[in-house]
Amino acid sequence: MEEKSKKDHRVLLNQGEENELEVFGYQTQNLRRAFCLTVSVLTCGVLLLVFYWRPQWSVWASCISCPLEEADTILLRTTDEFQRYMRKKVICLYLSALKFPISKNPEEPLVADCHSVINQAVLKPELKLRCIQVQKIRYVWDNVEKRFQKVGLLADSYSCYDIHHMFGLGLTNEEQEVRRLVCGPNAIEVEIQPIWKLLIKQVLNPFYVFQAFTLTLWLSQGYIPYSVAIIILSVLSIVLSVYDLRQQSVKLHNLVEGHNKVQVKIIVKDKGVQELESRLLVPGDVLILPGKFSLPCDAVLIDGSCVVNESMLTGESIPVTKTPLPHVEDTMPWKSRSAEDHRKHILFCGTEVIQVKPPGQGPVRAVVLQTGYNTAKGDLVRSILYPRPLNFKLYSDAFKFIVFLAGLGLVGFFYALGVYVYHGVSPGDTAAMALLLLTVTVPPVLPAALTTGIMYAQKRLMKKKIFCISPQRINMCGQINLVCFDKTGTLTEDGLDLWGTVPTADNCFQEVHSFTSGKALAWSPLCAAMASCHSLILLDGTIQGDPLDLKMFEGTAWIMEDCNVDYYDIRTSDANIIIKPGPKASWSPVEAITVLRQFPFSSSLQRMSVVAQLSGEGHFHVYMKGAPEMLAKFCRSETVPKNFPQELRNYTVQGFRVIALAHKALSVGKLSEVESLSREKVESELTFLGLLIMENRLKKETRPVLKELSEACIRTVMVTGDNLQTAITVAKNSEMIPPGSQVILVEASEPEEYAPASVTWQLVENQDNGPGINETYINMGSSSVPAGEKGSCCHFAMSGKSYQVLFQHFNSLLPKILVNGTIFARMSPGQKSSLVEEFQKLNYYVGMCGDGANDCGALKMAHAGISLSEQEASVASPFTSKTANIECVPQLIKEGRAALVSSFGVFKYLTMYGIIQFIGTALLYWQLQLFGNYQYIMQDIAITLMVCLTMSSTHAYPKLAPYRPAGQLLSPPLLLSVLLNTCFTCIVQICAFLYVKQQPWYCEVYRYSECFLDNLSNFSTNMSFGRNWTRNATLVPGSILSFEGTSLWPITTINCITVAFIFSKGKPFRKPIYTNYIFLLLLISALGITVFIFFSDFQDIYQGMELIPTITSWRVSILVATLIQFCVAFFVEDAILQNRELWLLIKKTFGFCSKSQYRKWQKKLAEDSTWPPTNRTDYSGDGKNGSYVNQGYESPEQIPKGKLKWGGQTTEQHFWTRL
């Protein structure tokens, strides 16, 4: 019973998805709520502030747990390592509010679809349903399934038949109203956050609250100048943050607002066509596409076809042809029936319809699939509003460090209480002084200092035309040790040049036709395939489409024209253009070709095909193009030349892009039969026509950049949708695979009926075929990798299909392969994202650089995604480069390293600054004294504030070092640096404090003021100064004046200056300190002023600074002590703590190993004499048919994000939000 109660109390939301959440049910208790309110009033709102920071505490304090179906409050918790909480109120919707009567009979469904969650969510006879809104998505409580379910979309379980017959005629007005109430408006609304709300959010940041407490205390103690300076700086920081957030909010609002106010036409059941605003659309509505049109929702095409610009999704402004959902009578879910090609039927929200092709007399129609934030564009906007948490140790370590400093302050608090109570000081003064020491250790300038460093880095990146929407990731770039590159448009030029065709005849390849010869391509089925098998469209007299298709079509010298009814008698939904020989084309017996049907290209299918009719013929033809390996599978084996693999390899090893073409004559004779043909039937038993060879040149920047990254020990990986052999050749030409390295081809096969899944390892070798020709081929012999060339010199190459099989059946083998995997070809967008995530699980810090096309998921998944496209799709990428080459990658890493080192330097400095002041103040507290206000001002404003604002402005070092900076604050060198410097300052300050008491001229000033004044003239070389001081001095118990304070102040001040210098390390990650002119000038000026004040005998200066003149020899000894401390600290920091070779030796001596998974694997594999395997086949282990299936795997396109978790996640925010 208790177990059932727990189960009813908790369910999973979005199970198996990236945004998986645990949901807990609670019921508000009025007595508890009243108690919390009373405590909040008594604590002056402190409890409310704590509840604001920790919403789960608020729920636990004012509510009791209960089954979810009875809950009025929901607590949500993310299932990642960080486990963030959210509180949501359950909202009740009443259908009785609608203007028409609704049946209260439980047997009668509310909507026509009896399986809809709406029917299961509405309680009758109350006509009530319960829902919650989580990250812009609405979920309703399903009374049958007993869980919250998403609304605002049609279920994936519908078959093609269901969609056509259940929704094809439209919804009734009543059903539309019900769905509008339940699903909410079809709008992607990004609220422009009011300034006051943004201000409150910033001000209620825990660090700013602590800062406000500190400043209030300091102001009450009369420490006004520094407090005012910090207030001004904090206000500026908050205003800049609010301005930045407001600008982002406005920009995002403007980006989506246009799609919320589109006038659309829909078909209403039994009432015909109606026009309404797009906000009123609901899933199931039938949308009429009028022509050029911006889609306000996701919809599935059911009649006609259209051409869409999907640059918002893919980053490429290439028209995509969409085809209608087939009319088939089966119960298979429509997405499963279309398999990976289901996207060809979907019109995505935010994309532009640029051309429609009606089905005869009727309009082009589409059924609304998803609305609002459930759409593709809504998902993109949500990914910006709620960014995915990333693991970065700096921020979690910084939080721990601040907790330690606060703990140190707490020790000081109790120490001060003890001292002041012992001396019988009044409780008010005791509390004030104790709180003062509590606040000394945590510098209030810390957030501004760290933010300033990131701003400097962001500004430098902008000068290099690299723009950042997530500044906190800049520090993360300093840890990148692996970069994935897309190939086409990233490593190689975007455009392709035609090189030639290799036709076939009689099962043999014929002589190559070179396009550079100037001769027109002769008429043949190959020419017909090149002229017709593409997705090009004629828009306003201009041919538009994929650059590859465009180049191929231009090579035929044929032209496109608008279809003329008088000229041609074939009229179908796709026949709005005809293809004719152009003036420069070779003679052709065919006057025109009309494309009747198109099966669009898909990166997952790697092919496209068309059904066409040649003028003057009564039958139809199929033309197909695609990846040669894929297309050969659909051709009759007797038509494929026997030397096809060798011929293909001959071109791919030279880096050519190779496309294969095929053809067959269709046996059908009627147009209606063509419309009902399935893709499977069309794409079978074809005749192989030949190869189209295209050049894809490397960008001139590619090789030098890859060399620079390689020298910096940063791994580079190619992730492409192109041919595997072409990818290997490009990798070798670009020296991603260094000369002399071995390449091992990994081919994995799915399990068959009686055979388990297998993986074959084939060694790819180089062989000279004459002068200047270097052919790469797959050696099937008995060669193996030489013993001396194992390990790091081996590079694995595989296809997306093999990666999928390895992920599914060889999951334990996958990390071994990824440690040396360099080439991943024929990868789908989902597989690219999965690969990045697998690298992250091995503790790599992954950068991803792509042109936006099919890379969006991987760009968002990576620690640092760099888009080379400025299209809307790249808006979710953290970094965008306006220079369309990979030079931006090393520049970003350099700036990231410089920013990271600066952050560490600033953090170390502020830690030491707090500790230095803490020790000095604690020593003076011993005799109930304190540094003077102007003494603090000199340290706080003239030194620390200026140092923090300029320390991070040192530029990045122009050359990448072959190692990364430390990524953790809690690392031995950094902790030892702080600890040893604390010891040095502690020793010097305590010695000065005790030794000054031993001097013959020393006296306790406030106790023996007469003795002090009589002998004052002995302390100064300026006699009038002594007399004036005697006349003006007022010495009272507890005053600032003391020999101890006068001795400690120059020590602490000079110590602040020297640690700033010591922690401002330049090479190898930043330029030398002398290049930061302002910072160096400030340090020299501060040092000069401090020494001048200390050695001057000017009455006004000494009185103003509240110092006592001492004999010159004592001043010199103080200066010598600080100089010795600086020399020792500098030597220890530079020669020991920053000595990389020494630390490597210590690690080796004591056997310390890296905790990174990839390092552990590298070590294991280096010791394994059987690795890497070559020229052998391995089989999967136990399980059905001898194969092991990883249950975490679901599909090649959607590899689960939440199944395999990786630790140490933390939100991508300033670390102090974790307080």
mmCIF file of N, CA, C and O in Angstrom, residues 845-896:
data_model
loop_
_atom_site.group_PDB
_atom_site.id
_atom_site.type_symbol
_atom_site.label_atom_id
_atom_site.label_comp_id
_atom_site.label_asym_id
_atom_site.label_seq_id
_atom_site.Cartn_x
_atom_site.Cartn_y
_atom_site.Cartn_z
ATOM 1 N N TYR A 845 36.639 17.722 -23.473
ATOM 2 C CA TYR A 845 35.941 18.992 -23.664
ATOM 3 C C TYR A 845 35.849 19.196 -25.176
ATOM 4 O O TYR A 845 36.862 19.369 -25.854
ATOM 5 N N VAL A 846 34.627 19.124 -25.689
ATOM 6 C CA VAL A 846 34.419 18.995 -27.128
ATOM 7 C C VAL A 846 33.998 20.324 -27.758
ATOM 8 O O VAL A 846 33.061 20.975 -27.290
ATOM 9 N N GLY A 847 34.722 20.703 -28.809
ATOM 10 C CA GLY A 847 34.298 21.806 -29.664
ATOM 11 C C GLY A 847 33.718 21.217 -30.931
ATOM 12 O O GLY A 847 34.136 20.150 -31.377
ATOM 13 N N MET A 848 32.714 21.887 -31.501
ATOM 14 C CA MET A 848 32.118 21.417 -32.759
ATOM 15 C C MET A 848 32.056 22.598 -33.710
ATOM 16 O O MET A 848 31.532 23.662 -33.351
ATOM 17 N N CYS A 849 32.612 22.436 -34.894
ATOM 18 C CA CYS A 849 32.598 23.517 -35.888
ATOM 19 C C CYS A 849 31.893 23.019 -37.135
ATOM 20 O O CYS A 849 32.314 22.018 -37.731
ATOM 21 N N GLY A 850 30.825 23.702 -37.509
ATOM 22 C CA GLY A 850 30.063 23.305 -38.698
ATOM 23 C C GLY A 850 29.439 24.508 -39.359
ATOM 24 O O GLY A 850 29.421 25.607 -38.800
ATOM 25 N N ASP A 851 28.879 24.273 -40.557
ATOM 26 C CA ASP A 851 28.294 25.392 -41.300
ATOM 27 C C ASP A 851 26.799 25.535 -41.033
ATOM 28 O O ASP A 851 26.109 26.291 -41.714
ATOM 29 N N GLY A 852 26.296 24.821 -40.040
ATOM 30 C CA GLY A 852 24.877 24.965 -39.678
ATOM 31 C C GLY A 852 23.994 23.934 -40.335
ATOM 32 O O GLY A 852 22.943 23.613 -39.825
ATOM 33 N N ALA A 853 24.399 23.395 -41.481
ATOM 34 C CA ALA A 853 23.569 22.421 -42.186
ATOM 35 C C ALA A 853 23.696 21.062 -41.516
ATOM 36 O O ALA A 853 24.762 20.468 -41.526
ATOM 37 N N ASN A 854 22.622 20.573 -40.944
ATOM 38 C CA ASN A 854 22.588 19.274 -40.261
ATOM 39 C C ASN A 854 23.515 19.197 -39.042
ATOM 40 O O ASN A 854 23.732 18.126 -38.498
ATOM 41 N N ASP A 855 24.084 20.314 -38.622
ATOM 42 C CA ASP A 855 25.008 20.292 -37.485
ATOM 43 C C ASP A 855 24.400 20.930 -36.236
ATOM 44 O O ASP A 855 25.065 20.985 -35.207
ATOM 45 N N CYS A 856 23.181 21.437 -36.343
ATOM 46 C CA CYS A 856 22.608 22.228 -35.243
ATOM 47 C C CYS A 856 22.578 21.463 -33.927
ATOM 48 O O CYS A 856 22.925 22.011 -32.884
ATOM 49 N N GLY A 857 22.156 20.194 -33.971
ATOM 50 C CA GLY A 857 22.090 19.402 -32.744
ATOM 51 C C GLY A 857 23.452 19.238 -32.108
ATOM 52 O O GLY A 857 23.611 19.400 -30.901
ATOM 53 N N ALA A 858 24.463 18.939 -32.931
ATOM 54 C CA ALA A 858 25.823 18.755 -32.413
ATOM 55 C C ALA A 858 26.398 20.068 -31.909
ATOM 56 O O ALA A 858 27.130 20.097 -30.919
ATOM 57 N N LEU A 859 26.074 21.189 -32.574
ATOM 58 C CA LEU A 859 26.563 22.500 -32.140
ATOM 59 C C LEU A 859 26.025 22.846 -30.758
ATOM 60 O O LEU A 859 26.726 23.427 -29.931
ATOM 61 N N LYS A 860 24.772 22.492 -30.503
ATOM 62 C CA LYS A 860 24.180 22.758 -29.193
ATOM 63 C C LYS A 860 24.699 21.794 -28.131
ATOM 64 O O LYS A 860 24.863 22.162 -26.981
ATOM 65 N N MET A 861 24.994 20.559 -28.536
ATOM 66 C CA MET A 861 25.437 19.532 -27.593
ATOM 67 C C MET A 861 26.864 19.773 -27.110
ATOM 68 O O MET A 861 27.200 19.491 -25.965
ATOM 69 N N ALA A 862 27.722 20.302 -27.989
ATOM 70 C CA ALA A 862 29.142 20.453 -27.663
ATOM 71 C C ALA A 862 29.354 21.499 -26.573
ATOM 72 O O ALA A 862 28.503 22.366 -26.340
ATOM 73 N N HIS A 863 30.516 21.423 -25.907
ATOM 74 C CA HIS A 863 30.866 22.440 -24.912
ATOM 75 C C HIS A 863 30.989 23.808 -25.590
ATOM 76 O O HIS A 863 30.649 24.833 -25.007
ATOM 77 N N ALA A 864 31.524 23.816 -26.800
ATOM 78 C CA ALA A 864 31.656 25.071 -27.561
ATOM 79 C C ALA A 864 31.283 24.785 -29.006
ATOM 80 O O ALA A 864 32.069 24.210 -29.757
ATOM 81 N N GLY A 865 30.063 25.157 -29.391
ATOM 82 C CA GLY A 865 29.618 24.986 -30.772
ATOM 83 C C GLY A 865 29.893 26.263 -31.554
ATOM 84 O O GLY A 865 29.497 27.344 -31.142
ATOM 85 N N ILE A 866 30.599 26.127 -32.682
ATOM 86 C CA ILE A 866 30.949 27.299 -33.495
ATOM 87 C C ILE A 866 30.289 27.142 -34.856
ATOM 88 O O ILE A 866 30.643 26.254 -35.633
ATOM 89 N N SER A 867 29.329 27.992 -35.143
ATOM 90 C CA SER A 867 28.629 27.934 -36.424
ATOM 91 C C SER A 867 29.287 28.893 -37.414
ATOM 92 O O SER A 867 29.584 30.034 -37.081
ATOM 93 N N LEU A 868 29.490 28.397 -38.625
ATOM 94 C CA LEU A 868 30.029 29.255 -39.690
ATOM 95 C C LEU A 868 28.896 29.815 -40.548
ATOM 96 O O LEU A 868 29.137 30.426 -41.579
ATOM 97 N N SER A 869 27.665 29.588 -40.112
ATOM 98 C CA SER A 869 26.495 30.091 -40.843
ATOM 99 C C SER A 869 25.812 31.170 -40.025
ATOM 100 O O SER A 869 25.757 31.088 -38.800
ATOM 101 N N GLU A 870 25.293 32.185 -40.692
ATOM 102 C CA GLU A 870 24.575 33.255 -39.988
ATOM 103 C C GLU A 870 23.065 33.079 -40.092
ATOM 104 O O GLU A 870 22.301 33.983 -39.781
ATOM 105 N N GLN A 871 22.619 31.914 -40.565
ATOM 106 C CA GLN A 871 21.195 31.666 -40.694
ATOM 107 C C GLN A 871 20.566 31.531 -39.309
ATOM 108 O O GLN A 871 21.249 31.375 -38.302
ATOM 109 N N GLU A 872 19.261 31.540 -39.306
ATOM 110 C CA GLU A 872 18.514 31.510 -38.042
ATOM 111 C C GLU A 872 18.797 30.249 -37.236
ATOM 112 O O GLU A 872 18.772 30.260 -36.022
ATOM 113 N N ALA A 873 19.128 29.150 -37.945
ATOM 114 C CA ALA A 873 19.399 27.886 -37.259
ATOM 115 C C ALA A 873 20.578 28.001 -36.316
ATOM 116 O O ALA A 873 20.643 27.320 -35.300
ATOM 117 N N SER A 874 21.513 28.866 -36.642
ATOM 118 C CA SER A 874 22.726 28.982 -35.827
ATOM 119 C C SER A 874 22.499 29.829 -34.586
ATOM 120 O O SER A 874 23.420 29.999 -33.794
ATOM 121 N N VAL A 875 21.262 30.324 -34.394
ATOM 122 C CA VAL A 875 20.999 31.181 -33.235
ATOM 123 C C VAL A 875 21.176 30.402 -31.931
ATOM 124 O O VAL A 875 21.469 30.981 -30.894
ATOM 125 N N ALA A 876 21.021 29.079 -31.997
ATOM 126 C CA ALA A 876 21.178 28.270 -30.787
ATOM 127 C C ALA A 876 22.625 27.867 -30.553
ATOM 128 O O ALA A 876 22.936 27.271 -29.534
ATOM 129 N N SER A 877 23.512 28.177 -31.484
ATOM 130 C CA SER A 877 24.926 27.853 -31.315
ATOM 131 C C SER A 877 25.574 28.929 -30.447
ATOM 132 O O SER A 877 25.367 30.116 -30.672
ATOM 133 N N PRO A 878 26.380 28.535 -29.433
ATOM 134 C CA PRO A 878 26.963 29.533 -28.533
ATOM 135 C C PRO A 878 27.844 30.559 -29.246
ATOM 136 O O PRO A 878 27.893 31.716 -28.864
ATOM 137 N N PHE A 879 28.546 30.111 -30.308
ATOM 138 C CA PHE A 879 29.455 31.009 -31.022
ATOM 139 C C PHE A 879 29.133 30.985 -32.521
ATOM 140 O O PHE A 879 28.808 29.934 -33.073
ATOM 141 N N THR A 880 29.228 32.149 -33.136
ATOM 142 C CA THR A 880 29.028 32.265 -34.585
ATOM 143 C C THR A 880 30.178 33.072 -35.159
ATOM 144 O O THR A 880 30.474 34.172 -34.676
ATOM 145 N N SER A 881 30.822 32.517 -36.199
ATOM 146 C CA SER A 881 31.921 33.219 -36.847
ATOM 147 C C SER A 881 31.450 33.787 -38.172
ATOM 148 O O SER A 881 30.841 33.082 -38.979
ATOM 149 N N LYS A 882 31.714 35.085 -38.380
ATOM 150 C CA LYS A 882 31.337 35.708 -39.650
ATOM 151 C C LYS A 882 32.385 35.432 -40.729
ATOM 152 O O LYS A 882 32.165 35.728 -41.892
ATOM 153 N N THR A 883 33.531 34.888 -40.323
ATOM 154 C CA THR A 883 34.543 34.456 -41.287
ATOM 155 C C THR A 883 34.325 32.965 -41.513
ATOM 156 O O THR A 883 34.493 32.165 -40.595
ATOM 157 N N ALA A 884 33.938 32.602 -42.733
ATOM 158 C CA ALA A 884 33.477 31.236 -43.000
ATOM 159 C C ALA A 884 34.620 30.260 -43.215
ATOM 160 O O ALA A 884 34.691 29.558 -44.225
ATOM 161 N N ASN A 885 35.563 30.204 -42.284
ATOM 162 C CA ASN A 885 36.593 29.167 -42.307
ATOM 163 C C ASN A 885 36.965 28.830 -40.865
ATOM 164 O O ASN A 885 36.518 29.495 -39.932
ATOM 165 N N ILE A 886 37.819 27.819 -40.706
ATOM 166 C CA ILE A 886 38.059 27.284 -39.357
ATOM 167 C C ILE A 886 39.148 28.029 -38.592
ATOM 168 O O ILE A 886 39.544 27.586 -37.512
ATOM 169 N N GLU A 887 39.605 29.168 -39.107
ATOM 170 C CA GLU A 887 40.576 29.967 -38.348
ATOM 171 C C GLU A 887 40.012 30.422 -37.011
ATOM 172 O O GLU A 887 40.757 30.719 -36.080
ATOM 173 N N CYS A 888 38.685 30.480 -36.932
ATOM 174 C CA CYS A 888 38.045 30.932 -35.697
ATOM 175 C C CYS A 888 38.284 29.951 -34.540
ATOM 176 O O CYS A 888 38.228 30.344 -33.375
ATOM 177 N N VAL A 889 38.554 28.680 -34.852
ATOM 178 C CA VAL A 889 38.678 27.663 -33.798
ATOM 179 C C VAL A 889 39.893 27.913 -32.905
ATOM 180 O O VAL A 889 39.742 28.043 -31.684
ATOM 181 N N PRO A 890 41.129 28.005 -33.462
ATOM 182 C CA PRO A 890 42.259 28.298 -32.570
ATOM 183 C C PRO A 890 42.160 29.656 -31.892
ATOM 184 O O PRO A 890 42.592 29.820 -30.755
ATOM 185 N N GLN A 891 41.557 30.641 -32.595
ATOM 186 C CA GLN A 891 41.384 31.965 -31.976
ATOM 187 C C GLN A 891 40.493 31.869 -30.748
ATOM 188 O O GLN A 891 40.787 32.467 -29.700
ATOM 189 N N LEU A 892 39.417 31.114 -30.872
ATOM 190 C CA LEU A 892 38.495 30.946 -29.737
ATOM 191 C C LEU A 892 39.170 30.204 -28.587
ATOM 192 O O LEU A 892 38.994 30.566 -27.416
ATOM 193 N N ILE A 893 39.952 29.175 -28.898
ATOM 194 C CA ILE A 893 40.634 28.412 -27.844
ATOM 195 C C ILE A 893 41.668 29.293 -27.139
ATOM 196 O O ILE A 893 41.792 29.263 -25.914
ATOM 197 N N LYS A 894 42.397 30.109 -27.911
ATOM 198 C CA LYS A 894 43.394 31.015 -27.305
ATOM 199 C C LYS A 894 42.714 31.982 -26.341
ATOM 200 O O LYS A 894 43.168 32.185 -25.213
ATOM 201 N N GLU A 895 41.624 32.583 -26.801
ATOM 202 C CA GLU A 895 40.908 33.538 -25.941
ATOM 203 C C GLU A 895 40.301 32.839 -24.735
ATOM 204 O O GLU A 895 40.258 33.395 -23.645
ATOM 205 N N GLY A 896 39.819 31.610 -24.938
ATOM 206 C CA GLY A 896 39.267 30.842 -23.827
ATOM 207 C C GLY A 896 40.320 30.540 -22.780
ATOM 208 O O GLY A 896 40.075 30.660 -21.580
#
